[in-house]
């Protein structure tokens, strides 16, 4: 049975909404929606995960990770991270180099 592009688009919207919801819930619980460095309150789309010890990093926490892995594995990986805004995240990586 073939699915139309419209059906696929609707599925994609629901799929990514579910993953965004999981990520947003974690960020709100951990930081209240704030960057842990500059303390700016920002939408979760502007906040990202920064692994505190790159040697302990098992996988990236990009949006697709929130559905492709078991939730307990995602939460264990997220607990190794600071939640930073994109500016602070870039500055942290610049400081590492």
mmCIF file of N, CA, C and O in Angstrom:
data_model
loop_
_atom_site.group_PDB
_atom_site.id
_atom_site.type_symbol
_atom_site.label_atom_id
_atom_site.label_comp_id
_atom_site.label_asym_id
_atom_site.label_seq_id
_atom_site.Cartn_x
_atom_site.Cartn_y
_atom_site.Cartn_z
ATOM 1 N N UNK A 1 0.839 -1.175 0.000
ATOM 2 C CA UNK A 1 0.000 0.000 0.000
ATOM 3 C C UNK A 1 0.886 1.242 0.000
ATOM 4 O O UNK A 1 1.746 1.401 0.850
ATOM 5 N N UNK A 2 0.692 2.090 -0.951
ATOM 6 C CA UNK A 2 1.500 3.285 -1.102
ATOM 7 C C UNK A 2 0.890 4.453 -0.317
ATOM 8 O O UNK A 2 -0.321 4.618 -0.268
ATOM 9 N N UNK A 3 1.770 5.234 0.300
ATOM 10 C CA UNK A 3 1.315 6.409 1.038
ATOM 11 C C UNK A 3 1.602 7.657 0.214
ATOM 12 O O UNK A 3 2.637 7.768 -0.438
ATOM 13 N N UNK A 4 0.695 8.590 0.265
ATOM 14 C CA UNK A 4 0.883 9.831 -0.481
ATOM 15 C C UNK A 4 1.900 10.721 0.237
ATOM 16 O O UNK A 4 2.241 10.504 1.399
ATOM 17 N N UNK A 5 2.379 11.725 -0.457
ATOM 18 C CA UNK A 5 3.312 12.684 0.140
ATOM 19 C C UNK A 5 2.651 13.403 1.309
ATOM 20 O O UNK A 5 3.297 13.702 2.301
ATOM 21 N N UNK A 6 1.354 13.675 1.171
ATOM 22 C CA UNK A 6 0.628 14.346 2.243
ATOM 23 C C UNK A 6 0.607 13.474 3.496
ATOM 24 O O UNK A 6 0.840 13.955 4.598
ATOM 25 N N UNK A 7 0.334 12.167 3.320
ATOM 26 C CA UNK A 7 0.338 11.245 4.463
ATOM 27 C C UNK A 7 1.719 11.217 5.118
ATOM 28 O O UNK A 7 1.838 11.214 6.339
ATOM 29 N N UNK A 8 2.753 11.170 4.297
ATOM 30 C CA UNK A 8 4.132 11.138 4.815
ATOM 31 C C UNK A 8 4.444 12.431 5.573
ATOM 32 O O UNK A 8 5.046 12.398 6.641
ATOM 33 N N UNK A 9 4.030 13.567 5.030
ATOM 34 C CA UNK A 9 4.274 14.850 5.682
ATOM 35 C C UNK A 9 3.563 14.915 7.033
ATOM 36 O O UNK A 9 4.135 15.388 8.021
ATOM 37 N N UNK A 10 2.350 14.427 7.096
ATOM 38 C CA UNK A 10 1.604 14.415 8.364
ATOM 39 C C UNK A 10 2.290 13.510 9.377
ATOM 40 O O UNK A 10 2.386 13.836 10.554
ATOM 41 N N UNK A 11 2.774 12.354 8.918
ATOM 42 C CA UNK A 11 3.511 11.443 9.794
ATOM 43 C C UNK A 11 4.775 12.119 10.323
ATOM 44 O O UNK A 11 5.077 12.057 11.511
ATOM 45 N N UNK A 12 5.533 12.764 9.443
ATOM 46 C CA UNK A 12 6.766 13.440 9.844
ATOM 47 C C UNK A 12 6.499 14.505 10.894
ATOM 48 O O UNK A 12 7.257 14.646 11.854
ATOM 49 N N UNK A 13 5.432 15.268 10.727
ATOM 50 C CA UNK A 13 5.089 16.321 11.688
ATOM 51 C C UNK A 13 4.822 15.706 13.062
ATOM 52 O O UNK A 13 5.332 16.171 14.078
ATOM 53 N N UNK A 14 4.041 14.632 13.107
ATOM 54 C CA UNK A 14 3.742 13.970 14.382
ATOM 55 C C UNK A 14 5.004 13.365 14.994
ATOM 56 O O UNK A 14 5.239 13.461 16.199
ATOM 57 N N UNK A 15 5.835 12.755 14.170
ATOM 58 C CA UNK A 15 7.071 12.105 14.622
ATOM 59 C C UNK A 15 8.016 13.120 15.259
ATOM 60 O O UNK A 15 8.490 12.936 16.371
ATOM 61 N N UNK A 16 8.280 14.227 14.562
ATOM 62 C CA UNK A 16 9.194 15.234 15.078
ATOM 63 C C UNK A 16 8.590 15.989 16.257
ATOM 64 O O UNK A 16 9.312 16.393 17.169
ATOM 65 N N UNK A 17 7.280 16.148 16.289
ATOM 66 C CA UNK A 17 6.625 16.796 17.429
ATOM 67 C C UNK A 17 6.831 15.969 18.690
ATOM 68 O O UNK A 17 7.087 16.512 19.767
ATOM 69 N N UNK A 18 6.728 14.662 18.578
ATOM 70 C CA UNK A 18 6.932 13.768 19.718
ATOM 71 C C UNK A 18 8.361 13.889 20.242
ATOM 72 O O UNK A 18 8.589 13.975 21.447
ATOM 73 N N UNK A 19 9.332 13.905 19.343
ATOM 74 C CA UNK A 19 10.732 14.010 19.758
ATOM 75 C C UNK A 19 11.019 15.366 20.390
ATOM 76 O O UNK A 19 11.695 15.447 21.406
ATOM 77 N N UNK A 20 10.496 16.442 19.784
ATOM 78 C CA UNK A 20 10.688 17.780 20.341
ATOM 79 C C UNK A 20 10.086 17.865 21.739
ATOM 80 O O UNK A 20 10.649 18.475 22.638
ATOM 81 N N UNK A 21 8.955 17.230 21.928
ATOM 82 C CA UNK A 21 8.278 17.229 23.216
ATOM 83 C C UNK A 21 9.136 16.568 24.289
ATOM 84 O O UNK A 21 9.255 17.076 25.400
ATOM 85 N N UNK A 22 9.735 15.441 23.957
ATOM 86 C CA UNK A 22 10.618 14.754 24.910
ATOM 87 C C UNK A 22 11.803 15.633 25.276
ATOM 88 O O UNK A 22 12.167 15.768 26.440
ATOM 89 N N UNK A 23 12.420 16.236 24.269
ATOM 90 C CA UNK A 23 13.589 17.087 24.494
ATOM 91 C C UNK A 23 13.198 18.303 25.332
ATOM 92 O O UNK A 23 13.870 18.642 26.300
ATOM 93 N N UNK A 24 12.110 18.965 24.976
ATOM 94 C CA UNK A 24 11.660 20.149 25.710
ATOM 95 C C UNK A 24 11.362 19.824 27.165
ATOM 96 O O UNK A 24 11.709 20.588 28.061
ATOM 97 N N UNK A 25 10.715 18.697 27.417
ATOM 98 C CA UNK A 25 10.396 18.296 28.787
ATOM 99 C C UNK A 25 11.669 18.132 29.615
ATOM 100 O O UNK A 25 11.740 18.579 30.757
ATOM 101 N N UNK A 26 12.681 17.486 29.022
ATOM 102 C CA UNK A 26 13.940 17.291 29.741
ATOM 103 C C UNK A 26 14.582 18.644 30.057
ATOM 104 O O UNK A 26 15.007 18.894 31.186
ATOM 105 N N UNK A 27 14.655 19.521 29.072
ATOM 106 C CA UNK A 27 15.291 20.829 29.261
ATOM 107 C C UNK A 27 14.550 21.641 30.320
ATOM 108 O O UNK A 27 15.165 22.251 31.199
ATOM 109 N N UNK A 28 13.214 21.644 30.260
ATOM 110 C CA UNK A 28 12.442 22.394 31.247
ATOM 111 C C UNK A 28 12.644 21.834 32.649
ATOM 112 O O UNK A 28 12.781 22.596 33.610
ATOM 113 N N UNK A 29 12.686 20.513 32.769
ATOM 114 C CA UNK A 29 12.911 19.906 34.085
ATOM 115 C C UNK A 29 14.305 20.224 34.618
ATOM 116 O O UNK A 29 14.474 20.502 35.802
ATOM 117 N N UNK A 30 15.296 20.186 33.754
ATOM 118 C CA UNK A 30 16.683 20.375 34.198
ATOM 119 C C UNK A 30 17.036 21.846 34.438
ATOM 120 O O UNK A 30 17.698 22.161 35.413
ATOM 121 N N UNK A 31 16.610 22.719 33.541
ATOM 122 C CA UNK A 31 17.098 24.115 33.612
ATOM 123 C C UNK A 31 15.998 25.164 33.652
ATOM 124 O O UNK A 31 16.301 26.351 33.742
ATOM 125 N N UNK A 32 14.755 24.757 33.545
ATOM 126 C CA UNK A 32 13.681 25.748 33.478
ATOM 127 C C UNK A 32 13.672 26.509 32.160
ATOM 128 O O UNK A 32 13.095 27.580 32.052
ATOM 129 N N UNK A 33 14.342 25.942 31.153
ATOM 130 C CA UNK A 33 14.384 26.584 29.840
ATOM 131 C C UNK A 33 15.455 27.650 29.723
ATOM 132 O O UNK A 33 15.391 28.513 28.858
ATOM 133 N N UNK A 34 16.462 27.575 30.588
ATOM 134 C CA UNK A 34 17.539 28.574 30.581
ATOM 135 C C UNK A 34 18.867 27.943 30.202
ATOM 136 O O UNK A 34 19.139 26.780 30.511
ATOM 137 N N UNK A 35 19.705 28.749 29.568
ATOM 138 C CA UNK A 35 21.092 28.353 29.318
ATOM 139 C C UNK A 35 21.792 28.266 30.670
ATOM 140 O O UNK A 35 21.646 29.167 31.505
ATOM 141 N N UNK A 36 22.551 27.198 30.896
ATOM 142 C CA UNK A 36 23.221 27.022 32.179
ATOM 143 C C UNK A 36 24.423 27.948 32.360
ATOM 144 O O UNK A 36 24.909 28.099 33.482
ATOM 145 N N UNK A 37 24.878 28.612 31.293
ATOM 146 C CA UNK A 37 25.991 29.558 31.430
ATOM 147 C C UNK A 37 25.517 31.002 31.538
ATOM 148 O O UNK A 37 25.785 31.668 32.522
ATOM 149 N N UNK A 38 24.818 31.474 30.517
ATOM 150 C CA UNK A 38 24.426 32.889 30.507
ATOM 151 C C UNK A 38 23.087 33.141 31.195
ATOM 152 O O UNK A 38 22.704 34.281 31.405
ATOM 153 N N UNK A 39 22.367 32.073 31.537
ATOM 154 C CA UNK A 39 21.085 32.124 32.248
ATOM 155 C C UNK A 39 19.956 32.766 31.444
ATOM 156 O O UNK A 39 18.917 33.094 31.990
ATOM 157 N N UNK A 40 20.147 32.920 30.127
ATOM 158 C CA UNK A 40 19.085 33.456 29.267
ATOM 159 C C UNK A 40 17.971 32.428 29.150
ATOM 160 O O UNK A 40 18.231 31.237 28.976
ATOM 161 N N UNK A 41 16.746 32.900 29.241
ATOM 162 C CA UNK A 41 15.579 32.036 29.062
ATOM 163 C C UNK A 41 15.252 32.031 27.577
ATOM 164 O O UNK A 41 14.963 33.072 26.996
ATOM 165 N N UNK A 42 15.326 30.849 26.945
ATOM 166 C CA UNK A 42 15.190 30.748 25.496
ATOM 167 C C UNK A 42 14.311 29.567 25.115
ATOM 168 O O UNK A 42 14.170 28.618 25.891
ATOM 169 N N UNK A 43 13.750 29.593 23.908
ATOM 170 C CA UNK A 43 13.002 28.424 23.432
ATOM 171 C C UNK A 43 13.931 27.216 23.330
ATOM 172 O O UNK A 43 15.132 27.351 23.074
ATOM 173 N N UNK A 44 13.373 26.033 23.516
ATOM 174 C CA UNK A 44 14.210 24.825 23.505
ATOM 175 C C UNK A 44 14.907 24.602 22.168
ATOM 176 O O UNK A 44 15.943 23.951 22.120
ATOM 177 N N UNK A 45 14.377 25.152 21.085
ATOM 178 C CA UNK A 45 15.033 25.014 19.776
ATOM 179 C C UNK A 45 16.374 25.735 19.729
ATOM 180 O O UNK A 45 17.203 25.451 18.870
ATOM 181 N N UNK A 46 16.591 26.680 20.645
ATOM 182 C CA UNK A 46 17.821 27.468 20.671
ATOM 183 C C UNK A 46 18.793 26.921 21.720
ATOM 184 O O UNK A 46 19.933 27.326 21.790
ATOM 185 N N UNK A 47 18.324 25.975 22.509
ATOM 186 C CA UNK A 47 19.170 25.360 23.532
ATOM 187 C C UNK A 47 19.688 24.019 23.021
ATOM 188 O O UNK A 47 19.002 23.321 22.297
ATOM 189 N N UNK A 48 20.914 23.694 23.377
ATOM 190 C CA UNK A 48 21.501 22.443 22.901
ATOM 191 C C UNK A 48 22.289 21.781 24.028
ATOM 192 O O UNK A 48 22.523 22.378 25.072
ATOM 193 N N UNK A 49 22.689 20.567 23.786
ATOM 194 C CA UNK A 49 23.402 19.779 24.781
ATOM 195 C C UNK A 49 24.897 19.847 24.516
ATOM 196 O O UNK A 49 25.345 19.622 23.401
ATOM 197 N N UNK A 50 25.643 20.156 25.566
ATOM 198 C CA UNK A 50 27.100 20.214 25.481
ATOM 199 C C UNK A 50 27.671 19.152 26.416
ATOM 200 O O UNK A 50 27.483 19.220 27.632
ATOM 201 N N UNK A 51 28.322 18.146 25.837
ATOM 202 C CA UNK A 51 28.931 17.097 26.654
ATOM 203 C C UNK A 51 30.074 17.695 27.471
ATOM 204 O O UNK A 51 30.983 18.305 26.916
ATOM 205 N N UNK A 52 29.993 17.535 28.787
ATOM 206 C CA UNK A 52 31.001 18.101 29.676
ATOM 207 C C UNK A 52 32.339 17.392 29.535
ATOM 208 O O UNK A 52 33.384 18.019 29.653
ATOM 209 N N UNK A 53 32.309 16.100 29.289
ATOM 210 C CA UNK A 53 33.527 15.331 29.048
ATOM 211 C C UNK A 53 33.376 14.628 27.695
ATOM 212 O O UNK A 53 32.675 13.620 27.597
ATOM 213 N N UNK A 54 34.017 15.151 26.654
ATOM 214 C CA UNK A 54 33.880 14.554 25.317
ATOM 215 C C UNK A 54 34.249 13.069 25.269
ATOM 216 O O UNK A 54 33.748 12.328 24.430
ATOM 217 N N UNK A 55 35.099 12.609 26.185
ATOM 218 C CA UNK A 55 35.494 11.205 26.206
ATOM 219 C C UNK A 55 34.370 10.281 26.653
ATOM 220 O O UNK A 55 34.407 9.082 26.392
ATOM 221 N N UNK A 56 33.375 10.823 27.347
ATOM 222 C CA UNK A 56 32.241 10.022 27.818
ATOM 223 C C UNK A 56 31.053 10.038 26.847
ATOM 224 O O UNK A 56 30.060 9.370 27.080
ATOM 225 N N UNK A 57 31.178 10.788 25.767
ATOM 226 C CA UNK A 57 30.087 10.935 24.803
ATOM 227 C C UNK A 57 29.887 9.643 24.013
ATOM 228 O O UNK A 57 30.808 9.149 23.380
ATOM 229 N N UNK A 58 28.657 9.109 24.077
ATOM 230 C CA UNK A 58 28.344 7.895 23.324
ATOM 231 C C UNK A 58 27.611 8.215 22.027
ATOM 232 O O UNK A 58 27.757 7.512 21.045
ATOM 233 N N UNK A 59 26.797 9.275 22.026
ATOM 234 C CA UNK A 59 26.085 9.692 20.815
ATOM 235 C C UNK A 59 25.622 11.129 20.967
ATOM 236 O O UNK A 59 25.559 11.657 22.071
ATOM 237 N N UNK A 60 25.341 11.761 19.833
ATOM 238 C CA UNK A 60 24.814 13.124 19.821
ATOM 239 C C UNK A 60 23.381 13.120 20.307
ATOM 240 O O UNK A 60 22.657 12.149 20.120
ATOM 241 N N UNK A 61 22.956 14.233 20.866
ATOM 242 C CA UNK A 61 21.575 14.368 21.318
ATOM 243 C C UNK A 61 20.788 15.263 20.386
ATOM 244 O O UNK A 61 20.014 16.107 20.812
ATOM 245 N N UNK A 62 20.994 15.070 19.092
ATOM 246 C CA UNK A 62 20.197 15.797 18.111
ATOM 247 C C UNK A 62 18.752 15.310 18.202
ATOM 248 O O UNK A 62 18.466 14.292 18.836
ATOM 249 N N UNK A 63 17.853 16.014 17.586
ATOM 250 C CA UNK A 63 16.421 15.750 17.759
ATOM 251 C C UNK A 63 16.043 14.306 17.430
ATOM 252 O O UNK A 63 15.236 13.701 18.139
ATOM 253 N N UNK A 64 16.639 13.704 16.431
ATOM 254 C CA UNK A 64 16.267 12.329 16.076
ATOM 255 C C UNK A 64 16.713 11.318 17.133
ATOM 256 O O UNK A 64 16.124 10.253 17.242
ATOM 257 N N UNK A 65 17.713 11.655 17.938
ATOM 258 C CA UNK A 65 18.163 10.754 19.000
ATOM 259 C C UNK A 65 17.074 10.515 20.035
ATOM 260 O O UNK A 65 17.061 9.496 20.704
ATOM 261 N N UNK A 66 16.179 11.488 20.182
ATOM 262 C CA UNK A 66 15.148 11.394 21.217
ATOM 263 C C UNK A 66 14.089 10.351 20.876
ATOM 264 O O UNK A 66 13.229 10.042 21.689
ATOM 265 N N UNK A 67 14.135 9.772 19.711
ATOM 266 C CA UNK A 67 13.196 8.709 19.377
ATOM 267 C C UNK A 67 13.913 7.431 18.939
ATOM 268 O O UNK A 67 13.366 6.359 19.043
ATOM 269 N N UNK A 68 15.142 7.572 18.461
ATOM 270 C CA UNK A 68 15.854 6.415 17.919
ATOM 271 C C UNK A 68 16.505 5.556 18.989
ATOM 272 O O UNK A 68 16.987 4.472 18.708
ATOM 273 N N UNK A 69 16.570 6.023 20.206
ATOM 274 C CA UNK A 69 17.194 5.280 21.297
ATOM 275 C C UNK A 69 16.171 5.067 22.408
ATOM 276 O O UNK A 69 15.173 5.764 22.490
ATOM 277 N N UNK A 70 16.441 4.127 23.274
ATOM 278 C CA UNK A 70 15.570 3.918 24.426
ATOM 279 C C UNK A 70 15.675 5.139 25.339
ATOM 280 O O UNK A 70 16.753 5.702 25.506
ATOM 281 N N UNK A 71 14.559 5.543 25.920
ATOM 282 C CA UNK A 71 14.507 6.774 26.708
ATOM 283 C C UNK A 71 15.527 6.768 27.847
ATOM 284 O O UNK A 71 16.182 7.786 28.079
ATOM 285 N N UNK A 72 15.732 5.658 28.528
ATOM 286 C CA UNK A 72 16.692 5.650 29.639
ATOM 287 C C UNK A 72 18.118 5.906 29.131
ATOM 288 O O UNK A 72 18.909 6.554 29.811
ATOM 289 N N UNK A 73 18.446 5.435 27.926
ATOM 290 C CA UNK A 73 19.778 5.704 27.350
ATOM 291 C C UNK A 73 19.922 7.183 27.009
ATOM 292 O O UNK A 73 20.981 7.772 27.218
ATOM 293 N N UNK A 74 18.858 7.775 26.482
ATOM 294 C CA UNK A 74 18.885 9.200 26.138
ATOM 295 C C UNK A 74 19.089 10.033 27.401
ATOM 296 O O UNK A 74 19.914 10.947 27.427
ATOM 297 N N UNK A 75 18.331 9.720 28.447
ATOM 298 C CA UNK A 75 18.428 10.479 29.690
ATOM 299 C C UNK A 75 19.796 10.322 30.335
ATOM 300 O O UNK A 75 20.348 11.294 30.868
ATOM 301 N N UNK A 76 20.376 9.132 30.261
ATOM 302 C CA UNK A 76 21.730 8.936 30.792
ATOM 303 C C UNK A 76 22.739 9.788 30.018
ATOM 304 O O UNK A 76 23.643 10.386 30.610
ATOM 305 N N UNK A 77 22.576 9.858 28.700
ATOM 306 C CA UNK A 77 23.484 10.673 27.880
ATOM 307 C C UNK A 77 23.268 12.161 28.170
ATOM 308 O O UNK A 77 24.225 12.922 28.306
ATOM 309 N N UNK A 78 22.021 12.569 28.287
ATOM 310 C CA UNK A 78 21.704 13.982 28.553
ATOM 311 C C UNK A 78 22.247 14.423 29.912
ATOM 312 O O UNK A 78 22.651 15.582 30.075
ATOM 313 N N UNK A 79 22.266 13.514 30.880
ATOM 314 C CA UNK A 79 22.788 13.855 32.209
ATOM 315 C C UNK A 79 24.283 14.141 32.198
ATOM 316 O O UNK A 79 24.811 14.731 33.135
ATOM 317 N N UNK A 80 24.976 13.757 31.139
ATOM 318 C CA UNK A 80 26.411 14.040 30.999
ATOM 319 C C UNK A 80 26.650 15.422 30.395
ATOM 320 O O UNK A 80 27.786 15.802 30.145
ATOM 321 N N UNK A 81 25.568 16.157 30.137
ATOM 322 C CA UNK A 81 25.656 17.400 29.389
ATOM 323 C C UNK A 81 25.194 18.601 30.188
ATOM 324 O O UNK A 81 24.410 18.486 31.128
ATOM 325 N N UNK A 82 25.670 19.759 29.748
ATOM 326 C CA UNK A 82 25.108 21.033 30.184
ATOM 327 C C UNK A 82 24.154 21.476 29.078
ATOM 328 O O UNK A 82 24.391 21.185 27.898
ATOM 329 N N UNK A 83 23.094 22.158 29.453
ATOM 330 C CA UNK A 83 22.166 22.710 28.466
ATOM 331 C C UNK A 83 22.593 24.159 28.231
ATOM 332 O O UNK A 83 22.590 24.973 29.152
ATOM 333 N N UNK A 84 23.020 24.437 27.012
ATOM 334 C CA UNK A 84 23.553 25.758 26.666
ATOM 335 C C UNK A 84 22.810 26.350 25.476
ATOM 336 O O UNK A 84 22.320 25.616 24.618
ATOM 337 N N UNK A 85 22.778 27.689 25.416
ATOM 338 C CA UNK A 85 22.264 28.337 24.202
ATOM 339 C C UNK A 85 23.319 28.140 23.114
ATOM 340 O O UNK A 85 24.477 27.785 23.395
ATOM 341 N N UNK A 86 22.928 28.365 21.895
ATOM 342 C CA UNK A 86 23.857 28.120 20.779
ATOM 343 C C UNK A 86 25.098 29.002 20.864
ATOM 344 O O UNK A 86 26.196 28.562 20.521
ATOM 345 N N UNK A 87 24.949 30.244 21.352
ATOM 346 C CA UNK A 87 26.115 31.126 21.475
ATOM 347 C C UNK A 87 27.104 30.587 22.497
ATOM 348 O O UNK A 87 28.300 30.496 22.223
ATOM 349 N N UNK A 88 26.611 30.245 23.687
ATOM 350 C CA UNK A 88 27.501 29.709 24.719
ATOM 351 C C UNK A 88 28.110 28.375 24.286
ATOM 352 O O UNK A 88 29.276 28.105 24.567
ATOM 353 N N UNK A 89 27.336 27.570 23.579
ATOM 354 C CA UNK A 89 27.852 26.281 23.087
ATOM 355 C C UNK A 89 29.016 26.507 22.124
ATOM 356 O O UNK A 89 30.064 25.851 22.228
ATOM 357 N N UNK A 90 28.850 27.449 21.222
ATOM 358 C CA UNK A 90 29.929 27.758 20.274
ATOM 359 C C UNK A 90 31.158 28.282 21.009
ATOM 360 O O UNK A 90 32.298 27.897 20.681
ATOM 361 N N UNK A 91 30.948 29.137 22.011
ATOM 362 C CA UNK A 91 32.087 29.674 22.787
ATOM 363 C C UNK A 91 32.798 28.577 23.574
ATOM 364 O O UNK A 91 34.030 28.587 23.673
ATOM 365 N N UNK A 92 32.055 27.630 24.105
ATOM 366 C CA UNK A 92 32.668 26.510 24.820
ATOM 367 C C UNK A 92 33.546 25.680 23.880
ATOM 368 O O UNK A 92 34.652 25.292 24.248
ATOM 369 N N UNK A 93 33.067 25.425 22.683
ATOM 370 C CA UNK A 93 33.863 24.644 21.720
ATOM 371 C C UNK A 93 35.070 25.429 21.253
ATOM 372 O O UNK A 93 36.144 24.853 21.046
ATOM 373 N N UNK A 94 34.916 26.723 21.118
ATOM 374 C CA UNK A 94 36.063 27.553 20.728
ATOM 375 C C UNK A 94 37.125 27.526 21.823
ATOM 376 O O UNK A 94 38.316 27.443 21.535
ATOM 377 N N UNK A 95 36.702 27.536 23.067
ATOM 378 C CA UNK A 95 37.644 27.501 24.191
ATOM 379 C C UNK A 95 38.379 26.165 24.269
ATOM 380 O O UNK A 95 39.515 26.101 24.731
ATOM 381 N N UNK A 96 37.746 25.090 23.775
ATOM 382 C CA UNK A 96 38.376 23.774 23.794
ATOM 383 C C UNK A 96 39.479 23.633 22.751
ATOM 384 O O UNK A 96 40.343 22.774 22.862
ATOM 385 N N UNK A 97 39.433 24.466 21.725
ATOM 386 C CA UNK A 97 40.408 24.360 20.615
ATOM 387 C C UNK A 97 41.564 25.292 20.774
ATOM 388 O O UNK A 97 41.752 26.164 21.362
#
